[in-house]
Coordinates of C-alpha atoms in Angstrom, one line a residue:
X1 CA 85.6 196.7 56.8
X2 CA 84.0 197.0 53.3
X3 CA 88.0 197.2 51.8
X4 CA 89.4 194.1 50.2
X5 CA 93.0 193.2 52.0
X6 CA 92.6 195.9 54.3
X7 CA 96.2 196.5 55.3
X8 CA 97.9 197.8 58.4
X9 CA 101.2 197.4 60.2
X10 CA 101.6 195.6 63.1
X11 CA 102.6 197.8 65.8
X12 CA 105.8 199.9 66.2
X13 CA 107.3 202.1 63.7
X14 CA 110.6 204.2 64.4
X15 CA 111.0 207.2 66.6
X16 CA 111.9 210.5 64.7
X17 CA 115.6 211.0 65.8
X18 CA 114.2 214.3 67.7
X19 CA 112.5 211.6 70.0
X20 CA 114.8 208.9 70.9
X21 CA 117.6 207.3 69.7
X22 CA 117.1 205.7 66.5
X23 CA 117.1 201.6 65.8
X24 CA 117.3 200.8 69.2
X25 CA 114.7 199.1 71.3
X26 CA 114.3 200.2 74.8
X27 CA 116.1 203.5 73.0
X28 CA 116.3 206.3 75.6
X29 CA 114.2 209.5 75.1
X30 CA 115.8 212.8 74.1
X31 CA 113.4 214.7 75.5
X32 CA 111.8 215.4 79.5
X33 CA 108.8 216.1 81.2
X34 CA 106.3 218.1 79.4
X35 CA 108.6 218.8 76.3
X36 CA 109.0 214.7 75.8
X37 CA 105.2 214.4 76.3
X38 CA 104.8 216.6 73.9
X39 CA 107.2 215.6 71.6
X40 CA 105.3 211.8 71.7
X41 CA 102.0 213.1 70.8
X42 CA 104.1 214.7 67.9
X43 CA 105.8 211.5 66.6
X44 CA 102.5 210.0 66.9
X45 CA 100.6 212.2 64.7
X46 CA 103.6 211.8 62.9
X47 CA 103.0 208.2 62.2
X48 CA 99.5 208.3 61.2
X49 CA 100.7 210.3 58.5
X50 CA 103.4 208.8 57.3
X51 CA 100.5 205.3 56.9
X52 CA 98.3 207.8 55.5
X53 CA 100.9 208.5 52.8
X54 CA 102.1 205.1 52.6
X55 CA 98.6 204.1 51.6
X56 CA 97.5 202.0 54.6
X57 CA 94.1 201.1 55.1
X58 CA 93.6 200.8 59.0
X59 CA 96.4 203.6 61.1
X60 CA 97.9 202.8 64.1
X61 CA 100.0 205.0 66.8
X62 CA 102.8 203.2 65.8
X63 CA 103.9 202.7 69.3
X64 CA 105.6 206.3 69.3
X65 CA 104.7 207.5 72.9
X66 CA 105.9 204.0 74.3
X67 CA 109.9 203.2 75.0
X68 CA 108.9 199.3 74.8
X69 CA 105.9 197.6 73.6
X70 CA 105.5 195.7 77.1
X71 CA 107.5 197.5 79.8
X72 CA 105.6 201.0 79.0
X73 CA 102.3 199.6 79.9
X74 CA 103.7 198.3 83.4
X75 CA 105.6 201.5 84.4
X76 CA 101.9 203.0 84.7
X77 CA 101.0 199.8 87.0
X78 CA 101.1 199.7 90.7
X79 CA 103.2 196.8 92.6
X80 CA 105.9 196.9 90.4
X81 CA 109.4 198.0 91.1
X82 CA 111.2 199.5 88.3
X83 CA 114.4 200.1 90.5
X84 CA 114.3 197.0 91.9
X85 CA 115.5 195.2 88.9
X86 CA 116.8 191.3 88.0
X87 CA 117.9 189.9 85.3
X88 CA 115.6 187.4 83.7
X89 CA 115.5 185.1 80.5
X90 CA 113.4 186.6 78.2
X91 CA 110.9 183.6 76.2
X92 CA 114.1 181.4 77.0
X93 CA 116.0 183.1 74.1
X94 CA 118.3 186.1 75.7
X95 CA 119.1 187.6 78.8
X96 CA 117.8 191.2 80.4
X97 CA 117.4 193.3 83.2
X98 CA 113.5 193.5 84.5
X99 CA 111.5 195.1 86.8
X100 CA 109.9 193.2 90.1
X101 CA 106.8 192.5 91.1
X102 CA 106.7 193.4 94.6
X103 CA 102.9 193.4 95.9
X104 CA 99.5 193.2 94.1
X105 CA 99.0 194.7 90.4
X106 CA 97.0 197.6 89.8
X107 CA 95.6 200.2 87.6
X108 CA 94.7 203.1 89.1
X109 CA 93.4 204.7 85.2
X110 CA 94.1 204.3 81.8
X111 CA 97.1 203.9 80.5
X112 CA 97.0 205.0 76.5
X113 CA 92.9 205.7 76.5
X114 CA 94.3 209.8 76.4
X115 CA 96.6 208.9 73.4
X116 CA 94.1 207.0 71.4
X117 CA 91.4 209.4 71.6
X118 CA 94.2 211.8 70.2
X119 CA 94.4 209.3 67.4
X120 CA 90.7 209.2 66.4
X121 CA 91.0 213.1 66.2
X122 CA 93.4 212.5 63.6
X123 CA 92.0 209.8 61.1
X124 CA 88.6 208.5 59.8
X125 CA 90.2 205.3 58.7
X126 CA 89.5 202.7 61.5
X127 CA 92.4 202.8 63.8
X128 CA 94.0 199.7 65.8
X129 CA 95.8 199.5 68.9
X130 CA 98.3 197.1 70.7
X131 CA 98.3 196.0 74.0
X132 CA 101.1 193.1 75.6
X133 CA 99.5 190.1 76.2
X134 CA 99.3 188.5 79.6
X135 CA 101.5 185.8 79.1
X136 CA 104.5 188.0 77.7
X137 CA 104.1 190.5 80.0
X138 CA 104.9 188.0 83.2
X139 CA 107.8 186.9 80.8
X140 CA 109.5 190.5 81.3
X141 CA 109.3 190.4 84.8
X142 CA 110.7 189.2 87.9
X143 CA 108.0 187.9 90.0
X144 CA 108.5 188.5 94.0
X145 CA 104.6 188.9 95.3
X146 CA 103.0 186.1 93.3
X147 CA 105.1 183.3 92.8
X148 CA 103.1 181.8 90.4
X149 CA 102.9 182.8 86.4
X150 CA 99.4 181.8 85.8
X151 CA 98.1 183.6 88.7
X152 CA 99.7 186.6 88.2
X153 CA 99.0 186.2 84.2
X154 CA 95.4 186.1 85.8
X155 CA 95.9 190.1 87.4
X156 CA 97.4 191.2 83.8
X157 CA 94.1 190.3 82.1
X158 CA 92.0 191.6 84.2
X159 CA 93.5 194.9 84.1
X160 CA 94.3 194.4 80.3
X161 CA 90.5 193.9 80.1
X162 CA 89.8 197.4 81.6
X163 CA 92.6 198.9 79.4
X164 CA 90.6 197.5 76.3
X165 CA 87.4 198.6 77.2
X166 CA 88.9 202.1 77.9
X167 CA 90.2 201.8 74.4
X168 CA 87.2 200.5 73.0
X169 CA 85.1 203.8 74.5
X170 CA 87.7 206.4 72.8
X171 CA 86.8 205.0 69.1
X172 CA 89.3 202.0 68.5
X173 CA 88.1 199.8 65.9
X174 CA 91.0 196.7 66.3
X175 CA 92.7 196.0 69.4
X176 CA 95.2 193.5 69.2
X177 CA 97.0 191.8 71.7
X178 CA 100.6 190.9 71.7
X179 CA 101.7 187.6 72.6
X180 CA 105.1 186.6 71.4
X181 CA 105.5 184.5 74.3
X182 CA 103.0 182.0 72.6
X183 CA 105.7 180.5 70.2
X184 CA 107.6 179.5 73.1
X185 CA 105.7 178.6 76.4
X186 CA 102.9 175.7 74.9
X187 CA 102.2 174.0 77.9
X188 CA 101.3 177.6 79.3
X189 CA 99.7 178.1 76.1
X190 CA 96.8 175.1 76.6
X191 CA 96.7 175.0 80.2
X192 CA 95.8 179.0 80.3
X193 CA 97.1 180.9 78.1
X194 CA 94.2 181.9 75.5
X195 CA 92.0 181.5 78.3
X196 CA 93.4 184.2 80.0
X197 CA 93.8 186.0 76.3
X198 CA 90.1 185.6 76.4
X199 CA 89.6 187.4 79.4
X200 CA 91.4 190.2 78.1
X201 CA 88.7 190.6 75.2
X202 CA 85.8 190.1 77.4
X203 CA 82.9 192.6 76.8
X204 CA 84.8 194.6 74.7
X205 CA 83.0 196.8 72.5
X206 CA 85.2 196.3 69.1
X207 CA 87.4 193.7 67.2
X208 CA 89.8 191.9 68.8
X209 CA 93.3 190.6 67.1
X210 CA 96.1 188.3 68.9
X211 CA 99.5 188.9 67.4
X212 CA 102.0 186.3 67.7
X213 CA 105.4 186.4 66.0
X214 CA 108.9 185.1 66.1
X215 CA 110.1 188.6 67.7
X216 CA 112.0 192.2 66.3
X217 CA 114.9 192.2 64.0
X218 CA 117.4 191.9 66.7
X219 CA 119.8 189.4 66.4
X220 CA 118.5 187.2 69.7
X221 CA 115.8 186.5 67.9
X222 CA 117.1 186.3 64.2
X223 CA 119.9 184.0 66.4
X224 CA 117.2 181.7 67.5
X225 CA 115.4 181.0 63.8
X226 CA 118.7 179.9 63.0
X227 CA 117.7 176.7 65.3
X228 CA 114.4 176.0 64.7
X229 CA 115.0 174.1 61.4
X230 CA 113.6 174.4 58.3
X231 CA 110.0 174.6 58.8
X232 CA 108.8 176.3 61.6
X233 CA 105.2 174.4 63.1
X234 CA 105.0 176.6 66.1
X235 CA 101.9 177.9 65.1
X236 CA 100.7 174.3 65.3
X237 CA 100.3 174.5 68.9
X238 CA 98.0 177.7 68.8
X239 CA 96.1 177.8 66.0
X240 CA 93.8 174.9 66.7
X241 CA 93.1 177.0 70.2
X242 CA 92.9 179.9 68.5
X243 CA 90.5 178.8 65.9
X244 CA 88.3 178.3 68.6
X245 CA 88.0 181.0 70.3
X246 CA 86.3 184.7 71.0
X247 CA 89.0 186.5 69.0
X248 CA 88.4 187.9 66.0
X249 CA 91.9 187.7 64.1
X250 CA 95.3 186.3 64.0
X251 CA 98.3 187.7 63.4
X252 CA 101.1 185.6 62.0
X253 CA 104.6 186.2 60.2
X254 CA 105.1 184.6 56.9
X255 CA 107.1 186.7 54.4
X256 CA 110.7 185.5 54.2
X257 CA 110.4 182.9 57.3
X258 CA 110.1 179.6 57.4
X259 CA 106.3 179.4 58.8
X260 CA 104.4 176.4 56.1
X261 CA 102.0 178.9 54.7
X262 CA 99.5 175.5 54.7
X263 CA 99.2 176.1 58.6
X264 CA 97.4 178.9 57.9
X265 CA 94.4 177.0 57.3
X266 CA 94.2 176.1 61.1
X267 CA 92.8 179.4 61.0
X268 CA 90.0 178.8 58.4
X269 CA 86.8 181.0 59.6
X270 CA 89.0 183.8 61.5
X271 CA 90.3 186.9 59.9
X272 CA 94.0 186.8 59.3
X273 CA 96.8 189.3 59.2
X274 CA 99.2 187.7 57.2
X275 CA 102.5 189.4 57.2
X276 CA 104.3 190.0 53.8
X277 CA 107.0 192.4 54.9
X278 CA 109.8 191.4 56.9
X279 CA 110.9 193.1 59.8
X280 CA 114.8 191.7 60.5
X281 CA 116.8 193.6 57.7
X282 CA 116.7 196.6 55.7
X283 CA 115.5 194.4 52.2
X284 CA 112.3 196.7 50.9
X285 CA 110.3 194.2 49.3
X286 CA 108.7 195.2 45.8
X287 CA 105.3 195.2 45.3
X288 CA 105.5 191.6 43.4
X289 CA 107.3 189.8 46.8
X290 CA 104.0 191.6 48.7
X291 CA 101.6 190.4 46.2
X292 CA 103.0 186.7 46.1
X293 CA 102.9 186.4 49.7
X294 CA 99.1 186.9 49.9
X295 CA 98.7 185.0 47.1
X296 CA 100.2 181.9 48.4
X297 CA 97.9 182.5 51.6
X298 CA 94.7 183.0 49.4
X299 CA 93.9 179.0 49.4
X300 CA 94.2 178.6 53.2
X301 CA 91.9 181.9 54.0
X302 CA 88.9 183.7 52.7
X303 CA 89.7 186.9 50.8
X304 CA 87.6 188.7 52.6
X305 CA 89.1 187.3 55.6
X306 CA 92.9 188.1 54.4
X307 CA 94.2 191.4 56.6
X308 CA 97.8 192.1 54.8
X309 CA 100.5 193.4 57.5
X310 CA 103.8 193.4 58.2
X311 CA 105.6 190.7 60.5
X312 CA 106.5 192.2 63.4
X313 CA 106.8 195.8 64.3
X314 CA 109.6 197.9 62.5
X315 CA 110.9 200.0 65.7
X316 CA 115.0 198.9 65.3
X317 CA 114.8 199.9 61.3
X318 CA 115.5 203.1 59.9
X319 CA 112.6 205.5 59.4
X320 CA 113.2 205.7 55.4
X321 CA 113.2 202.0 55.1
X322 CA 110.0 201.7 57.3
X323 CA 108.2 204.0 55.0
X324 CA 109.3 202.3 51.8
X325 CA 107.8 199.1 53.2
X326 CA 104.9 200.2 54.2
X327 CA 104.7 201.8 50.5
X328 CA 105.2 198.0 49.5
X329 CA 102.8 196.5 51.6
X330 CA 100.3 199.1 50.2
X331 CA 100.8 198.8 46.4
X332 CA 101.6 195.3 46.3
X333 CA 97.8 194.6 48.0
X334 CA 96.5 197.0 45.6
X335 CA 98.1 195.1 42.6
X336 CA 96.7 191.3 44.4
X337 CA 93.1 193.8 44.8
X338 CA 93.2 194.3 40.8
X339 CA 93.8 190.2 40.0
X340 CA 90.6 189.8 42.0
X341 CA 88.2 192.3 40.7

């Protein structure tokens, strides 16, 4: 992109109240059949307004035609069970009740390729798209066929891989992978995880992100901050790999956590989406809290490597204060954009 701090969100914004219940994850859909379909497409177009107005530089879906940003990809999947269902420990953190794997993955056709050409019809600003990540996906299921997480992280790539391309064909410009699962699960992480992260960006056509954060606003996750001191180095343990490898940019959290804004400079070389709006309480940040946040990153990546975002995706907020941070985001990269020039 020719922009300066081109910014976008990271992935999911909230559902009108029409839709599904509002700030609620895995919130149930008000609508059926052809009316809900429908009714998605809506929210989505929706959404790419709503960044439009906000002033965002690169749209998204905003995740509107999706109940969850991992288990809606694997209800289109074959071999998996959705009434067959166990409770698992999600990324070690909180209990919930999954799916099974119950014979071989598949993909019989694309999953969101329909939705994101619907997208491209709406927009000539590039457009991004989120995908789950191998690893987190085989952390929201309950495994019966494989019995083994790298092998069955191996299946997810390969059939992400064909997602992306798909993607790819119908005019995305980013597609970024989610992979939560990577502040948790390091041994997985060296042994295969951005290897198999790498296979899910094989040979495709456009720019590839990785997103890892510390999780939604929902109190498991702000519950589990509370323990990790105060510095969190996760990053430490991924960023080296990361550096190194095919993908084009990193996604990190950094406004109001406790990430050392120095570890960004593991990074140095790769594009980086720095978030500088925070995702776990109703707070709208002014455009001075956006505009300090990038600034502090500015000596640990090169401005024209420096991608402003938000955290974490924004599903469990309310719609108004959504937009008002996206406003944020927007104007306080346009006042850090007039310092420069």
């Amino acid at each position: 992109m020719n922009t300066l701090f081109p910014t976008s969100i990271v992935g999911s914004l909230p559902k009108p109240s029409w839709l599904a219940e509002p700030e609620k994850l895995w919130s149930p859909w008000k609508l059926q059949d052809d009316e809900l379909h429908e009714g998605q497409l809506d929210a989505q177009t929706l959404a790419a307004h709503e960044q439009h107005r906000a002033g965002l530089d690169i749209i998204s879906d905003g995740e509107q035609t999706r109940q969850h940003f991992v288990t809606t990809f694997i209800e289109h999947l074959g071999g998996v069970d959705f009434d067959r269902r166990r409770t698992v420990r999600i990324r070690d953190r909180y209990d919930a009740s999954v799916p099974t794997v119950v014979d071989a993955v598949s993909r019989e056709e694309s999953v969101f390729a329909a939705d994101a050409t619907r997208l491209r019809a709406t927009t000539d600003q590039p457009i991004k798209w989120a995908l789950p990540g191998p690893m987190t996906m085989i952390d929201t299921l309950y495994d019966d066929h494989y019995n083994s997480r790298e092998a069955l992280a191996w299946e997810f790539a390969t059939i992400l891989n064909r997602e992306a391309k798909d993607l790819a064909a119908a005019g995305v410009d980013i597609i970024q992978i989610d992979e939560p699962a990577f502040t948790v699960f390091f041994d997985e992480l060296k042994d295969w995880g951005v290897a198999a992260l790498e296979r899910v960006t094989e040979g495709v056509s456009c720019e590839t992100a990785v997103h890892i954060c510390y999780g939604y606003g929902i109190k498991a996750n702000t519950d589990w901050k509370a323990t990790l001191g105060a510095e969190w180095r996760q990053y430490e343990q991924s960023f080296p790999l990361l550096q190194q490898s095919s993908i084009d940019i990193v996604s990190l959290e950094s406004h109001r956590s406790r990430v050392p804004v120095e570890l960004i400079e593991l990074l140095r070389g790769k594009k980086v989406m720095v978030g500088a709006i925070d995702v776990a309480g109703d707070t709208i940040e002014t455009p001075d809290d956006v505009a300090d946040t990038l600034r502090r990153a500015l000596p640990f990546v090169d401005a024209d490597k420096l991608y402003p975002s938000t955290n974490c995706g924004m599903a469990p907020l309310d719609r108004s204060v959504a937009r008002a941070k996206m406003v944020a985001l927007a104007r306080g990269t346009e006042r850090l954009r007039r310092e420069l020039s």
